[in-house]
Amino acid sequence: MATRVIPVDPFDLVIFGGTGDLAMRKIIPGLYRRFVAEQMPKDARIIGAARGELDDDGYRDFAREAIEKYVHAKNHDKDKIRDFLKCLSYFRIDALGEDGWKDLARIVRKDVVQAFYFSVGPRLFGALAKRLHKYKIAGPNARIVLEKPFGHDLESAKVLNAELAEYFDETQIYRIDHYLGKETVQNLMAVRFANILFEPLWNSQYIDHIQITVSETVGVGGRGGYYDKSGAMRDMVQNHLMQLLCLIAMEPPAHFDPDSVRDEKLKVIRALDPVPVDDIVRGQYRAEGDDPSYVEDAENPDSRTESYLAMKVHIANWRWNGTPFYLRTGKRLRARKSEIAVVFKEPPHSIFEPQEGRRCNELIIHLQPNEGMDLRVTIKEPGPGGMRLMDVLLDMSFAEALGEDAEDITDAYERLIMDVIRGNQTLFMRGDEVEAAWRWVDPIIQGWIDRGDKPKPYDAGSSGPEDALMLMHREGRRWREITE
């Protein structure tokens, strides 16, 4: 399967936090892969900016290590790595002070696309925006890229949006959610809106329920202090799961352009009903062997922060009236898995004799670790044993479809960074989206704080608390298994 690569215009990309973990694992390797694919022009420049005492050669050594560690070995071409490293330079910057900014102003070009990646904590966003403006580094068409979290609650999100709006127009602000850069997530929009097959059935008349699962096998580990002030709701539901919910539930936009798509996503968030307490399950993982419990990782024996969250959500509009959306996410679960399951209703009448098991179609969108889609359909069981029914999968796995080329599927960060350079905001969150999501989330969090709810314990390596199973079992439904 040939992939068409469209080169982007020359650019200067400044990575604030350029020596951090995200830069090493994702940003630098992603840019190198785009360079190898000849999408990134050779006169593009990548400027690392951080507090560390490095020079250009030191930063290139950092980038070489990132490539060797996080890029597949078949793409380790010495000549291409050498040419890519020539694009890199480094500046020591004090985000909260004035050191380094005049030097940076002299090096950033005015006649190319300017992009500034804020790969730092959100407390520095405003300071960086202010100094880019003060030292006249960012031109009128510059773009800034922000990593989550976009605030801690509605009030802080409003403050952050207002602070950024002092220096940058909304069209210049790219709030990144790497889940939206995944190939399968974008294929979800193609499946829905480029095919007549599904859209007539994409409503409460035909869909029984929808499950969105993001499970992880790791605990909070060294992030315990941060995570204990956040929890699964703020860390995952308010952004990643919310965005997946929007893409599944939104109306067809009039055009495939940034504001048309984001307008429809915003309508979904605003239509979300408040969630009753009985439709929420929170949990914390227990210790397992030598692995510590959540409260040990968080170093807070009295912690009431959730490492697991499951909830039933309803959307108050005509399309989805009566169809529940089940969201769940958690740490230290049985497997690392992200998927969306669209479960259709059973046929209204069966012409076949009663048989064991429930018969319904399912569309499964696998986001990670193996991207692809499955469609479960019912067929006759082969053989002469009469009309016995069985379910089979019509599956499309990128790994199987592309073979060795599966390694070359564009990573989410690669795609999103190239979208920034192109000026395409379709897969990035708008400020009013962020605020609307917090407006829905805040009362839910405040509710369990006011009630003094304590998360339910669950075994590491399980699928979560037993109460989460009952969330679906009481209505005759079942979660999909969390398996590899």
XYZ file of C-alpha atoms in Angstrom:
484
model
C 0.000 0.000 0.000
C 1.693 3.211 -1.151
C 1.416 6.269 1.034
C 1.348 9.668 -0.607
C 3.611 12.153 1.179
C 2.878 15.857 0.735
C 5.869 17.999 1.727
C 5.275 20.923 4.064
C 6.653 24.428 3.728
C 9.978 25.404 5.306
C 9.617 26.041 9.026
C 11.323 26.894 12.285
C 10.071 24.735 15.148
C 11.134 25.780 18.644
C 10.652 23.044 21.242
C 10.443 24.532 24.730
C 11.318 21.666 27.031
C 13.439 20.365 24.175
C 15.455 18.008 26.398
C 12.449 16.513 28.160
C 10.932 13.046 28.028
C 8.305 13.912 25.406
C 10.922 15.435 23.117
C 13.054 12.306 23.364
C 10.286 9.721 23.013
C 7.983 11.369 20.500
C 8.859 14.782 19.052
C 12.434 14.244 17.851
C 11.856 10.670 16.583
C 8.677 11.798 14.837
C 10.410 14.685 13.091
C 13.232 12.393 12.008
C 10.739 9.957 10.469
C 9.110 12.845 8.571
C 12.588 13.884 7.386
C 13.294 10.353 6.131
C 9.892 10.343 4.369
C 10.921 13.635 2.679
C 7.919 15.448 4.073
C 10.094 17.758 6.143
C 12.156 20.108 3.934
C 15.913 20.024 4.370
C 16.043 23.736 5.178
C 13.629 23.312 8.100
C 15.102 24.072 11.501
C 14.423 22.472 14.878
C 15.514 24.551 17.843
C 15.657 22.953 21.262
C 15.118 25.387 24.148
C 15.541 24.415 27.780
C 17.383 25.320 30.993
C 20.193 22.779 30.616
C 23.785 23.727 29.849
C 24.050 22.276 26.340
C 25.467 23.475 23.030
C 24.398 22.517 19.509
C 26.581 19.405 19.455
C 25.267 18.293 22.833
C 21.694 18.656 21.636
C 22.468 16.693 18.490
C 23.860 13.915 20.664
C 20.576 13.981 22.605
C 18.621 13.729 19.351
C 20.828 10.903 18.030
C 20.147 8.925 21.205
C 16.388 9.535 20.823
C 16.464 8.253 17.232
C 18.501 5.169 18.086
C 16.207 4.337 20.997
C 12.739 5.138 19.616
C 12.958 4.765 15.811
C 12.801 1.314 14.221
C 16.268 0.005 13.342
C 15.459 -0.279 9.619
C 15.294 3.542 9.487
C 18.705 4.036 11.124
C 20.416 5.433 8.041
C 23.716 7.107 9.004
C 23.605 9.627 6.162
C 20.009 10.609 6.858
C 20.634 10.891 10.593
C 23.635 13.112 9.842
C 21.607 15.339 7.514
C 18.703 15.507 9.979
C 20.974 16.517 12.865
C 22.229 19.445 10.795
C 18.704 20.909 11.158
C 19.037 21.018 14.953
C 20.355 23.720 17.255
C 19.983 24.566 20.925
C 19.396 27.641 23.067
C 19.452 27.893 26.813
C 16.233 29.654 27.847
C 14.832 30.793 31.172
C 11.073 30.478 30.757
C 10.355 32.658 33.806
C 13.242 35.080 33.299
C 14.869 36.993 30.485
C 17.978 34.921 29.747
C 18.287 33.623 26.205
C 15.299 35.351 24.662
C 17.202 37.987 22.681
C 19.435 35.283 21.225
C 16.392 33.232 20.258
C 14.812 36.298 18.623
C 17.861 36.689 16.391
C 17.802 33.107 15.145
C 14.077 32.475 14.473
C 13.299 33.343 10.859
C 10.423 35.629 9.920
C 9.949 34.393 6.342
C 9.041 30.761 7.133
C 6.331 29.008 9.136
C 6.971 29.573 12.845
C 5.852 26.949 15.364
C 6.507 26.923 19.099
C 5.940 23.649 20.952
C 5.260 24.156 24.682
C 6.481 20.739 25.878
C 6.488 22.011 29.467
C 4.145 22.171 32.443
C 1.036 24.348 31.969
C 2.221 26.813 34.629
C 4.781 28.018 32.056
C 2.378 28.463 29.127
C 1.531 32.061 29.921
C 5.138 33.036 30.595
C 6.305 31.588 27.291
C 3.495 33.262 25.348
C 4.268 36.588 26.986
C 7.984 36.451 26.130
C 7.417 35.334 22.558
C 5.326 38.491 22.208
C 7.608 40.780 24.252
C 10.722 39.914 22.244
C 8.811 39.992 18.936
C 9.825 36.406 18.162
C 6.399 35.122 17.065
C 4.992 36.677 13.909
C 1.271 37.175 13.142
C 0.982 33.689 11.615
C 2.983 31.818 14.250
C 1.499 28.718 15.904
C 1.862 27.538 19.490
C 1.344 23.895 20.477
C 0.131 23.036 23.988
C 0.213 19.692 25.793
C -2.482 18.742 28.313
C -3.596 19.405 30.963
C -5.480 22.468 29.752
C -6.361 23.620 33.243
C -7.332 21.756 36.399
C -10.980 22.814 36.346
C -13.248 25.249 34.519
C -11.931 28.335 36.290
C -8.257 27.545 35.614
C -9.066 26.671 31.983
C -10.730 30.058 31.546
C -7.717 31.806 33.077
C -5.330 29.905 30.802
C -7.393 30.636 27.679
C -7.590 34.321 28.575
C -3.846 34.467 29.247
C -3.004 32.951 25.877
C -5.573 35.149 24.117
C -3.615 38.238 25.201
C -0.842 37.268 22.793
C -2.244 34.761 20.277
C -5.441 34.443 18.284
C -7.436 31.209 18.705
C -6.463 30.274 15.134
C -2.823 30.193 16.285
C -3.357 27.914 19.307
C -3.038 24.130 18.827
C -4.115 22.122 21.900
C -2.787 18.684 21.133
C -4.430 15.383 22.026
C -2.340 12.604 20.534
C -5.314 10.212 20.486
C -6.808 12.274 17.659
C -3.666 11.744 15.589
C -4.029 7.965 15.556
C -4.699 6.448 12.153
C -7.719 4.480 13.346
C -9.357 7.492 14.988
C -9.231 9.363 11.707
C -10.429 6.248 9.902
C -13.440 6.329 12.209
C -14.480 9.597 10.554
C -13.901 8.063 7.115
C -15.956 4.973 7.999
C -18.809 7.122 9.288
C -18.918 9.891 6.730
C -17.472 8.395 3.525
C -19.682 5.281 3.477
C -23.450 4.961 3.193
C -23.269 1.628 5.050
C -23.118 2.867 8.648
C -24.565 6.368 8.869
C -28.250 5.334 8.472
C -27.744 2.932 11.415
C -25.723 5.357 13.551
C -28.435 6.242 16.053
C -30.432 4.981 19.027
C -32.858 3.027 16.842
C -30.148 0.542 15.878
C -27.306 0.947 18.413
C -27.788 -0.646 21.821
C -24.791 0.973 23.516
C -21.221 2.132 22.950
C -18.166 1.273 25.060
C -14.970 3.354 25.140
C -12.075 1.728 26.985
C -8.552 2.990 27.666
C -6.692 0.596 29.970
C -3.055 0.603 31.041
C -0.892 -2.017 32.714
C 1.412 0.506 34.396
C 0.741 2.266 37.675
C 1.318 5.940 38.377
C 4.898 5.195 39.477
C 7.059 8.310 39.670
C 4.105 10.511 38.713
C 2.290 9.676 41.946
C 2.504 13.172 43.413
C 1.148 14.797 40.252
C -1.429 12.118 39.560
C -2.878 12.273 43.063
C -3.930 15.867 42.355
C -5.462 14.832 39.056
C -6.929 11.330 38.940
C -8.423 9.387 36.062
C -11.228 11.887 35.480
C -8.928 14.849 34.914
C -6.048 12.886 33.396
C -8.002 10.792 30.880
C -11.772 11.321 30.757
C -11.875 15.098 30.434
C -9.653 15.016 27.349
C -8.846 11.656 25.668
C -12.118 9.801 26.275
C -14.148 12.966 25.776
C -12.614 13.488 22.341
C -13.293 9.882 21.318
C -16.878 10.239 22.537
C -17.291 13.366 20.430
C -16.042 11.725 17.233
C -18.336 8.734 17.742
C -21.422 10.784 18.609
C -21.177 14.000 16.584
C -23.428 14.912 13.675
C -21.921 14.954 10.168
C -20.217 18.336 9.726
C -21.120 20.416 6.700
C -17.485 20.367 5.560
C -14.313 18.626 6.649
C -12.648 21.765 7.922
C -11.425 22.685 11.420
C -14.314 24.789 12.667
C -17.073 22.663 11.117
C -15.715 19.525 12.811
C -15.098 21.258 16.131
C -18.522 22.910 16.114
C -20.135 19.465 15.973
C -17.878 18.105 18.724
C -18.809 21.049 20.916
C -22.525 20.288 20.454
C -21.957 16.775 21.806
C -20.217 18.030 24.950
C -22.954 20.565 25.599
C -25.613 17.858 25.208
C -24.113 15.562 27.866
C -26.505 14.905 30.742
C -25.345 15.187 34.365
C -24.216 11.777 35.609
C -26.073 10.246 38.596
C -23.898 8.933 41.411
C -25.097 5.354 40.795
C -23.651 5.506 37.275
C -20.070 6.190 38.439
C -17.516 3.690 39.760
C -14.105 4.800 41.015
C -11.259 2.547 42.078
C -7.660 2.330 43.312
C -5.324 -0.571 42.565
C -4.033 -2.755 45.382
C -0.445 -3.879 45.891
C 0.593 -6.952 43.913
C 3.739 -8.845 44.941
C 6.611 -6.358 44.924
C 4.522 -3.749 43.097
C 3.123 -1.048 45.415
C -0.508 -0.049 45.763
C -1.848 3.224 44.434
C -1.707 4.940 47.834
C 1.932 3.845 48.166
C 2.762 5.180 44.691
C 0.988 8.423 45.561
C 2.698 8.541 48.995
C -0.672 9.457 50.453
C -2.288 6.774 52.659
C -5.488 8.836 52.876
C -5.777 9.411 49.117
C -9.285 9.495 47.673
C -8.054 9.959 44.103
C -9.171 7.383 41.542
C -6.754 5.353 39.422
C -9.797 3.744 37.754
C -13.049 5.263 36.560
C -16.082 3.757 34.849
C -19.257 5.662 34.101
C -22.474 5.539 32.088
C -23.143 8.668 30.073
C -26.204 9.855 28.143
C -26.376 12.432 25.361
C -29.560 14.478 25.343
C -30.352 14.766 21.646
C -32.564 13.045 19.076
C -29.847 10.827 17.610
C -28.755 9.259 20.888
C -31.819 9.398 23.128
C -31.816 6.201 25.216
C -28.437 4.883 24.019
C -25.881 4.771 26.866
C -22.183 5.395 26.394
C -19.977 3.473 28.820
C -16.564 4.997 29.512
C -13.803 3.306 31.495
C -10.120 3.899 32.046
C -7.648 2.693 34.617
C -4.092 1.971 35.689
C -2.566 -1.439 36.465
C -5.244 -3.351 34.584
C -4.971 -6.693 32.812
C -3.746 -5.383 29.461
C -2.826 -2.210 27.624
C -5.755 -1.544 25.374
C -7.651 1.340 23.809
C -10.779 0.612 21.823
C -14.258 1.775 20.919
C -17.022 -0.841 20.646
C -20.255 0.061 18.881
C -22.764 -2.640 19.878
C -25.830 -2.833 17.663
C -29.222 -4.090 18.784
C -30.460 -7.602 18.165
C -32.725 -8.150 15.146
C -36.328 -7.311 16.075
C -37.480 -10.783 15.068
C -35.588 -14.030 14.544
C -36.783 -16.566 11.993
C -34.467 -19.187 13.485
C -35.137 -21.509 16.392
C -34.042 -20.193 19.802
C -30.301 -20.678 20.273
C -27.873 -20.008 23.088
C -26.119 -16.686 23.214
C -26.972 -13.189 22.196
C -26.716 -12.304 18.512
C -25.786 -8.735 17.668
C -23.402 -6.959 15.358
C -20.433 -5.062 16.768
C -18.029 -2.619 15.199
C -14.769 -2.589 17.169
C -12.251 0.207 16.573
C -8.841 -0.781 17.988
C -6.683 2.257 18.795
C -3.770 0.548 20.526
C -1.674 -1.488 20.694
C -2.724 -2.971 17.319
C -4.610 -0.421 15.241
C -7.457 -1.754 13.125
C -11.185 -2.419 12.951
C -13.353 -5.519 13.391
C -16.966 -6.016 12.348
C -18.726 -8.895 14.096
C -21.445 -10.511 11.991
C -23.589 -13.630 12.439
C -23.327 -16.493 9.949
C -24.325 -20.148 9.716
C -21.981 -22.499 11.494
C -20.284 -24.641 8.804
C -21.290 -28.290 8.607
C -24.416 -30.446 8.274
C -25.686 -29.850 11.801
C -28.714 -27.801 10.812
C -29.087 -24.024 10.973
C -26.714 -23.297 13.842
C -25.584 -19.681 14.089
C -22.162 -18.351 15.046
C -20.440 -14.967 15.215
C -17.338 -14.244 13.139
C -15.112 -11.223 12.686
C -14.498 -9.376 9.457
C -11.247 -7.743 10.530
C -8.903 -5.130 9.159
C -5.604 -4.997 11.003
C -3.029 -2.487 9.789
C -0.260 -4.888 10.830
C -1.679 -7.698 8.676
C -2.788 -5.501 5.786
C 0.536 -3.684 5.457
C 2.930 -6.439 6.529
C 6.429 -5.014 6.964
C 5.141 -1.578 5.962
C 3.068 -1.472 9.173
C 6.160 -0.112 10.904
C 5.895 2.936 8.643
C 2.397 3.964 9.747
C 2.708 7.585 10.738
C 2.822 8.073 14.502
C 0.169 10.342 16.013
C 2.714 13.000 16.971
C 4.241 12.989 13.489
C 0.870 13.622 11.887
C -0.162 16.299 14.354
C 3.114 18.221 14.155
C 2.861 18.255 10.365
C -0.724 19.522 10.716
C 0.612 22.366 12.856
C 3.079 23.308 10.131
C 0.285 23.141 7.525
C -1.969 25.274 9.705
C -4.702 22.602 9.936
C -6.507 22.697 13.302
C -9.080 19.954 12.585
C -7.551 17.472 15.043
C -6.848 20.025 17.787
C -9.147 21.225 20.552
C -10.617 24.689 20.530
C -10.768 26.808 23.679
C -14.558 26.614 24.000
C -14.374 22.797 23.688
C -11.978 22.650 26.632
C -14.176 24.898 28.759
C -17.337 22.964 27.873
C -15.677 19.695 28.900
C -14.644 21.146 32.269
C -18.144 22.594 32.739
C -19.505 19.023 32.541
C -16.700 17.398 34.563
C -16.472 19.841 37.490
C -19.876 19.037 39.099
C -19.138 15.312 38.897
C -15.829 15.721 40.726
C -17.341 18.117 43.252
C -20.125 15.619 43.896
C -17.841 12.820 45.037
C -15.742 15.279 47.046
C -18.851 16.541 48.866
C -20.026 12.982 49.545
C -16.603 11.916 50.764
C -16.632 8.947 48.388
C -13.645 6.634 48.628
C -12.529 4.664 45.553
C -13.135 0.908 45.568
C -9.977 -1.262 45.774
C -9.217 -3.582 42.860
C -6.549 -6.167 42.159
C -3.657 -5.187 39.923
C -3.886 -7.169 36.702
C -7.682 -7.350 36.866
C -10.314 -5.533 34.802
C -11.158 -3.154 37.660
C -13.547 -3.093 40.635
C -16.464 -5.535 40.788
C -18.855 -2.584 41.013
C -17.857 -1.603 37.460
C -19.056 -4.983 36.190
C -22.412 -4.411 37.873
C -22.694 -1.026 36.153
C -23.455 -2.977 32.983
C -24.709 -6.323 34.325
C -27.695 -4.714 36.006
C -28.957 -3.763 32.535
C -28.165 -7.090 30.909
C -24.989 -5.869 29.211
C -21.350 -6.875 29.575
C -18.047 -5.083 29.248
C -15.770 -6.388 26.552
C -12.859 -8.341 27.974
C -9.633 -6.426 28.569
C -7.185 -8.721 26.775
C -4.074 -8.402 24.639
